[in-house]
Backbone as CSV, one residue per row, in Angstrom:
resi,resn,N_x,N_y,N_z,CA_x,CA_y,CA_z,C_x,C_y,C_z
1,UNK,0.609,-1.219,0.077,-0.056,0.039,-0.126,0.940,1.229,-0.105
2,UNK,0.744,2.127,-1.030,1.608,3.204,-1.015,1.330,4.238,0.153
3,UNK,2.176,4.810,0.510,2.045,5.786,1.705,1.581,7.161,1.463
4,UNK,1.610,7.645,0.235,1.171,9.167,0.092,0.097,9.183,-1.090
5,UNK,-0.671,8.192,-1.591,-1.541,8.073,-2.561,-2.997,7.937,-1.861
6,UNK,-4.002,8.369,-2.541,-5.382,8.118,-2.174,-6.225,7.989,-3.298
7,UNK,-7.137,7.098,-3.112,-7.986,6.766,-4.097,-9.292,7.634,-3.663
8,UNK,-9.842,8.094,-4.789,-10.924,8.944,-4.568,-11.796,8.854,-6.048
9,UNK,-13.147,8.834,-5.671,-14.020,8.711,-6.717,-14.103,9.861,-7.323
10,UNK,-14.113,9.775,-8.863,-14.193,11.226,-9.606,-15.256,11.939,-9.108
11,UNK,-15.352,13.410,-8.854,-16.114,14.076,-8.414,-16.799,14.740,-9.850
12,UNK,-18.143,15.208,-9.654,-18.887,15.648,-10.803,-18.023,17.036,-11.111
13,UNK,-18.316,17.353,-12.176,-17.613,18.468,-12.868,-18.300,19.805,-12.275
14,UNK,-17.480,20.728,-11.843,-18.287,21.875,-11.470,-19.403,22.567,-12.372
15,UNK,-20.089,23.112,-11.979,-21.024,23.832,-12.450,-20.471,24.806,-13.467
16,UNK,-20.938,25.117,-14.777,-20.199,25.998,-15.697,-20.705,27.276,-15.375
17,UNK,-19.792,28.387,-15.170,-20.451,29.617,-14.936,-20.836,30.415,-16.442
18,UNK,-21.887,30.974,-16.359,-22.156,31.749,-17.490,-22.304,33.152,-17.322
19,UNK,-22.061,33.701,-18.307,-22.174,35.213,-18.652,-23.344,35.937,-18.134
20,UNK,-23.690,37.229,-18.271,-24.799,38.043,-17.881,-25.778,37.650,-18.877
21,UNK,-25.604,37.323,-20.185,-26.509,37.368,-21.230,-27.004,35.790,-21.474
22,UNK,-26.686,34.791,-20.789,-26.845,33.728,-21.010,-27.842,32.850,-19.945
23,UNK,-28.407,31.961,-20.563,-29.539,31.329,-19.513,-28.868,30.679,-18.465
24,UNK,-29.423,30.734,-17.162,-29.095,29.973,-16.148,-29.520,28.858,-16.130
25,UNK,-28.628,27.683,-15.653,-29.360,26.414,-15.599,-29.414,25.832,-14.068
26,UNK,-30.342,25.121,-13.821,-30.497,24.670,-12.335,-29.198,23.882,-12.007
27,UNK,-29.037,24.009,-10.368,-27.664,23.561,-9.969,-28.108,21.897,-10.066
28,UNK,-26.773,21.105,-9.803,-26.887,19.849,-10.211,-27.556,19.404,-8.790
29,UNK,-28.077,18.031,-8.978,-28.638,17.185,-7.670,-27.662,16.915,-6.800
30,UNK,-28.002,17.148,-5.366,-27.043,16.734,-4.355,-26.888,15.308,-4.331
31,UNK,-25.650,14.856,-4.138,-25.373,13.536,-3.861,-26.052,12.991,-2.648
32,UNK,-26.362,11.581,-2.693,-27.139,11.097,-1.316,-26.226,10.212,-0.648
33,UNK,-25.404,9.685,-1.344,-24.424,8.674,-0.611,-23.043,9.202,-0.464
34,UNK,-22.428,9.170,0.687,-21.099,9.850,0.870,-19.877,9.016,0.181
35,UNK,-19.144,9.617,-0.538,-17.895,8.849,-0.959,-17.116,7.955,-0.298
36,UNK,-16.887,6.612,-0.589,-15.912,5.925,0.179,-14.603,6.436,0.454
37,UNK,-14.065,6.278,1.675,-12.748,6.686,1.649,-11.707,5.677,2.065
38,UNK,-10.573,5.588,1.466,-9.650,4.495,1.740,-8.764,5.108,3.212
39,UNK,-8.551,4.127,3.950,-7.759,4.364,5.102,-6.225,4.317,5.076
40,UNK,-5.622,5.463,5.114,-4.360,5.488,4.912,-3.662,5.766,6.383
41,UNK,-2.163,5.816,6.296,-1.504,5.955,7.337,-1.696,7.454,8.107
42,UNK,-2.049,8.287,7.449,-2.357,9.752,7.668,-3.871,10.225,7.796
43,UNK,-4.859,9.346,7.353,-6.137,9.618,7.231,-6.714,9.451,8.735
44,UNK,-7.828,10.296,8.814,-8.389,10.317,10.255,-9.842,10.009,9.971
45,UNK,-10.578,9.284,10.845,-11.977,8.659,10.920,-12.732,10.063,10.754
46,UNK,-13.822,9.877,9.961,-14.768,10.935,9.998,-16.009,10.353,10.383
47,UNK,-16.771,11.152,11.390,-18.280,10.667,11.495,-18.977,11.058,10.179
48,UNK,-20.210,10.513,10.346,-21.213,10.959,8.999,-22.254,11.825,9.692
49,UNK,-21.917,12.355,11.016,-23.019,13.086,11.511,-23.074,14.309,10.839
50,UNK,-24.600,14.752,10.773,-24.592,16.202,10.140,-23.862,17.624,10.966
51,UNK,-23.513,17.387,11.907,-22.720,18.209,12.747,-21.483,18.682,12.338
52,UNK,-20.778,17.631,11.597,-19.752,17.809,11.012,-19.426,18.213,9.525
53,UNK,-20.492,18.264,9.032,-20.616,18.717,7.752,-21.339,20.119,7.372
54,UNK,-20.710,20.941,6.452,-21.579,22.135,6.204,-22.154,21.879,4.832
55,UNK,-22.988,22.814,4.694,-23.930,22.690,3.440,-23.525,24.018,2.575
56,UNK,-23.121,23.614,1.270,-23.057,24.732,0.480,-24.232,25.178,-0.108
57,UNK,-24.136,26.369,-0.972,-25.494,26.844,-1.543,-26.024,25.961,-2.372
58,UNK,-25.109,24.980,-3.165,-25.471,24.142,-4.029,-26.415,22.905,-3.393
59,UNK,-26.353,22.698,-2.344,-26.837,21.581,-1.588,-26.083,20.565,-1.305
60,UNK,-24.693,20.688,-1.892,-23.851,19.366,-1.479,-23.170,19.630,-0.006
61,UNK,-22.790,18.524,0.430,-22.134,18.802,1.591,-20.663,18.434,1.695
62,UNK,-19.801,19.094,2.351,-18.217,19.095,2.471,-18.192,18.901,4.021
63,UNK,-17.036,17.601,4.146,-16.707,17.529,5.302,-15.853,18.642,5.877
64,UNK,-15.995,19.147,7.295,-14.975,20.033,7.824,-13.718,19.327,8.273
65,UNK,-12.605,20.076,7.882,-11.400,19.254,8.197,-10.910,19.946,9.401
66,UNK,-10.408,19.302,10.216,-9.994,19.643,11.616,-8.434,19.286,11.914
67,UNK,-7.758,18.899,10.737,-6.403,18.638,10.737,-5.628,19.767,10.435
68,UNK,-4.197,19.643,11.000,-3.461,20.760,10.790,-2.783,20.564,9.331
69,UNK,-2.919,19.121,8.811,-2.066,19.006,7.481,-3.184,19.466,6.376
70,UNK,-4.610,19.480,6.604,-5.497,19.816,5.588,-6.226,21.405,5.954
71,UNK,-5.405,22.207,5.860,-5.915,23.766,6.150,-6.676,24.149,4.900
72,UNK,-7.522,24.888,5.124,-8.505,25.291,3.931,-7.617,26.184,2.980
73,UNK,-7.884,25.690,1.529,-7.184,26.391,0.701,-5.867,26.006,0.414
74,UNK,-5.189,25.122,0.928,-4.039,24.653,0.721,-3.893,23.737,-0.498
75,UNK,-2.804,23.714,-1.162,-2.817,22.795,-2.417,-2.528,21.137,-1.784
76,UNK,-3.057,20.184,-2.718,-2.630,18.821,-2.254,-1.499,18.600,-2.288
77,UNK,-0.616,19.074,-3.399,0.835,18.654,-3.447,1.633,19.412,-2.366
78,UNK,1.279,20.724,-1.681,1.904,21.179,-0.424,1.547,20.183,0.695
79,UNK,0.327,19.807,0.804,-0.090,18.732,1.835,0.744,17.613,1.900
80,UNK,1.054,17.091,0.805,1.595,15.835,0.475,3.272,16.191,1.009
81,UNK,3.506,17.149,0.390,5.035,17.618,0.522,5.387,17.571,2.292
82,UNK,4.509,18.306,2.883,4.335,18.478,4.461,4.438,17.045,4.926
83,UNK,3.600,16.255,4.633,3.368,14.887,5.193,4.738,14.022,4.861
84,UNK,5.480,14.463,3.780,6.724,13.574,3.576,7.747,14.214,4.307
85,UNK,7.950,15.389,4.571,8.752,16.155,5.417,8.545,15.589,7.082
86,UNK,7.407,15.497,7.456,7.101,15.182,8.655,7.382,13.719,9.083
87,UNK,7.122,12.885,7.789,7.754,11.419,7.840,9.078,11.266,7.915
88,UNK,9.912,12.151,7.049,11.427,11.970,7.115,11.997,12.526,8.378
89,UNK,11.414,13.432,8.992,11.763,14.069,10.445,11.584,12.953,11.462
90,UNK,10.297,12.186,11.380,10.468,11.008,12.178,11.211,9.869,12.027
91,UNK,11.535,9.635,10.894,12.506,8.609,10.308,14.038,9.078,10.858
92,UNK,14.425,10.480,10.974,15.640,10.732,11.164,15.623,10.725,12.828
93,UNK,14.607,11.132,13.580,14.834,10.781,14.995,14.722,9.278,15.285
94,UNK,14.051,8.506,14.541,14.304,7.067,14.832,15.562,6.695,14.607
95,UNK,16.327,7.144,13.450,17.825,6.954,13.158,18.676,7.278,14.168
96,UNK,18.180,8.476,14.592,19.219,8.856,15.823,19.080,8.043,17.007
97,UNK,18.042,7.594,17.332,17.944,6.980,18.547,18.483,5.328,18.339
98,UNK,18.262,4.945,17.100,19.323,3.533,16.693,20.708,3.871,16.878
99,UNK,21.283,5.088,16.306,22.728,5.545,16.361,23.063,5.473,17.896
100,UNK,22.291,6.352,18.723,22.825,6.159,20.123,22.604,4.775,20.766
101,UNK,22.010,3.993,20.301,21.704,2.524,20.952,22.922,1.838,20.371
102,UNK,23.227,2.137,19.216,24.400,1.265,18.528,25.654,1.677,19.395
103,UNK,25.668,3.153,19.703,27.123,3.625,20.052,27.095,3.067,21.610
104,UNK,26.123,2.930,22.392,26.184,2.438,23.687,26.417,1.060,23.707
105,UNK,25.747,0.252,22.569,26.261,-1.351,22.587,27.633,-1.375,22.479
106,UNK,28.452,-0.477,21.458,29.775,-0.621,21.192,30.592,-0.330,22.414
107,UNK,30.121,0.678,23.152,30.799,1.111,24.263,30.735,-0.093,25.439
108,UNK,29.564,-0.747,25.521,29.515,-1.832,26.565,30.106,-3.005,25.999
109,UNK,30.325,-3.258,24.466,31.130,-4.525,24.214,32.839,-4.311,24.352
110,UNK,32.991,-2.786,24.106,34.361,-2.431,24.609,34.954,-2.707,26.237
111,UNK,34.025,-2.314,26.744,34.077,-2.447,28.153,34.302,-3.983,28.888
112,UNK,33.702,-4.620,28.147,33.478,-6.074,28.452,34.861,-6.909,28.021
113,UNK,35.277,-6.461,26.792,36.411,-6.769,26.303,37.487,-6.426,27.140
114,UNK,37.623,-5.229,27.788,38.521,-4.644,28.785,38.584,-5.407,29.918
115,UNK,37.344,-5.716,30.459,37.120,-6.593,31.652,37.868,-8.205,31.454
116,UNK,37.527,-8.658,30.253,38.111,-9.823,30.100,39.742,-9.986,29.928
117,UNK,40.223,-8.736,29.152,41.638,-8.564,29.012,42.155,-8.423,30.541
118,UNK,41.724,-7.739,31.349,42.269,-7.629,32.953,42.208,-9.123,33.621
119,UNK,41.050,-9.668,33.405,40.813,-10.993,34.079,41.878,-11.855,33.715
120,UNK,42.111,-11.984,32.349,42.959,-12.784,31.656,44.572,-12.365,31.972
121,UNK,44.839,-11.295,32.279,46.137,-10.650,32.856,46.277,-10.974,34.342
122,UNK,45.333,-10.883,35.111,45.414,-11.437,36.497,45.532,-12.961,36.602
123,UNK,44.675,-13.625,35.877,44.918,-15.090,35.719,46.304,-15.650,35.330
124,UNK,46.730,-15.021,34.437,48.236,-15.126,33.892,49.208,-14.833,34.895
125,UNK,49.159,-13.561,35.777,50.050,-13.443,36.760,50.083,-14.441,37.876
126,UNK,48.562,-14.873,38.170,48.473,-15.991,39.221,49.095,-17.503,38.721
127,UNK,48.798,-17.649,37.281,49.375,-18.957,36.810,51.099,-18.640,37.106
128,UNK,51.663,-17.352,36.557,52.931,-17.454,36.561,53.506,-17.746,38.156
129,UNK,52.903,-17.194,39.206,53.452,-17.252,40.372,53.339,-18.754,40.745
130,UNK,52.234,-19.521,40.284,51.983,-20.688,40.531,53.351,-21.631,39.955
131,UNK,53.491,-21.376,38.854,54.732,-21.868,37.916,55.987,-21.723,38.674
132,UNK,56.091,-20.689,39.230,57.580,-20.325,39.929,57.423,-20.980,41.421
133,UNK,56.242,-21.130,42.222,56.352,-22.025,43.107,56.467,-23.501,43.072
134,UNK,55.829,-23.878,41.668,55.909,-25.246,41.454,57.346,-25.763,41.163
135,UNK,58.073,-24.713,40.442,59.654,-25.069,40.094,60.504,-24.950,41.348
136,UNK,60.131,-24.059,42.384,60.923,-24.258,43.570,60.646,-25.392,44.372
137,UNK,59.373,-25.686,44.425,59.194,-27.001,45.208,59.978,-27.930,44.543
138,UNK,59.693,-28.227,43.064,60.432,-29.203,42.281,62.085,-29.458,42.354
139,UNK,62.827,-28.197,42.419,64.223,-28.041,42.924,64.353,-28.819,44.358
140,UNK,63.663,-28.619,45.073,63.646,-29.026,46.326,63.362,-30.636,46.511
141,UNK,62.613,-30.866,45.597,62.101,-32.403,45.362,63.272,-32.954,45.045
142,UNK,64.139,-32.538,44.105,65.136,-33.126,43.391,66.311,-33.486,44.444
143,UNK,66.286,-32.683,45.449,67.478,-32.841,46.257,67.303,-34.143,47.184
144,UNK,65.834,-34.338,47.281,65.752,-35.671,48.214,66.238,-36.818,47.627
145,UNK,66.673,-37.619,48.363,66.977,-38.910,47.972,68.514,-39.187,47.575
146,UNK,69.326,-38.279,47.682,70.648,-38.207,47.250,71.649,-39.009,47.913
147,UNK,71.136,-39.153,49.378,71.813,-40.058,50.350,71.398,-41.235,50.418
148,UNK,72.302,-42.117,49.712,71.699,-43.588,49.695,72.616,-44.524,50.913
149,UNK,72.451,-44.215,52.094,72.941,-45.046,53.077,71.862,-45.809,53.835
150,UNK,71.693,-46.912,53.573,70.650,-47.835,54.206,71.676,-48.755,54.869
């Protein structure tokens, strides 16, 4: 489903304006069924209650728009561009959060590696001390049994 497109039923052509000297024609009949709207990520639910609709002089009703995106008199391309910019800003904020999370994960991984290196160094020191002690005991053990007088 595309993010920024909408499917609208074709609206009836606007009444032709005539000059001062031509015949006036009756206004087109009012539509009785509201057009079906597709639900998109940025659409709002609209109630079909008469309080939310205004009636124009021709008898057709138009929904009142209460959104900041749909200010009266704005071009659809401006509204679409604003939506795209807002979406890009939200994506940028999400990318910043992901970047901070990645930096924190890298910092924690480096700290963990540092702890492991310190622990390995301490273990190596203990192993070296143990080796020195074992060598000393081994030298003392070699001296045993040199006197063979039984």
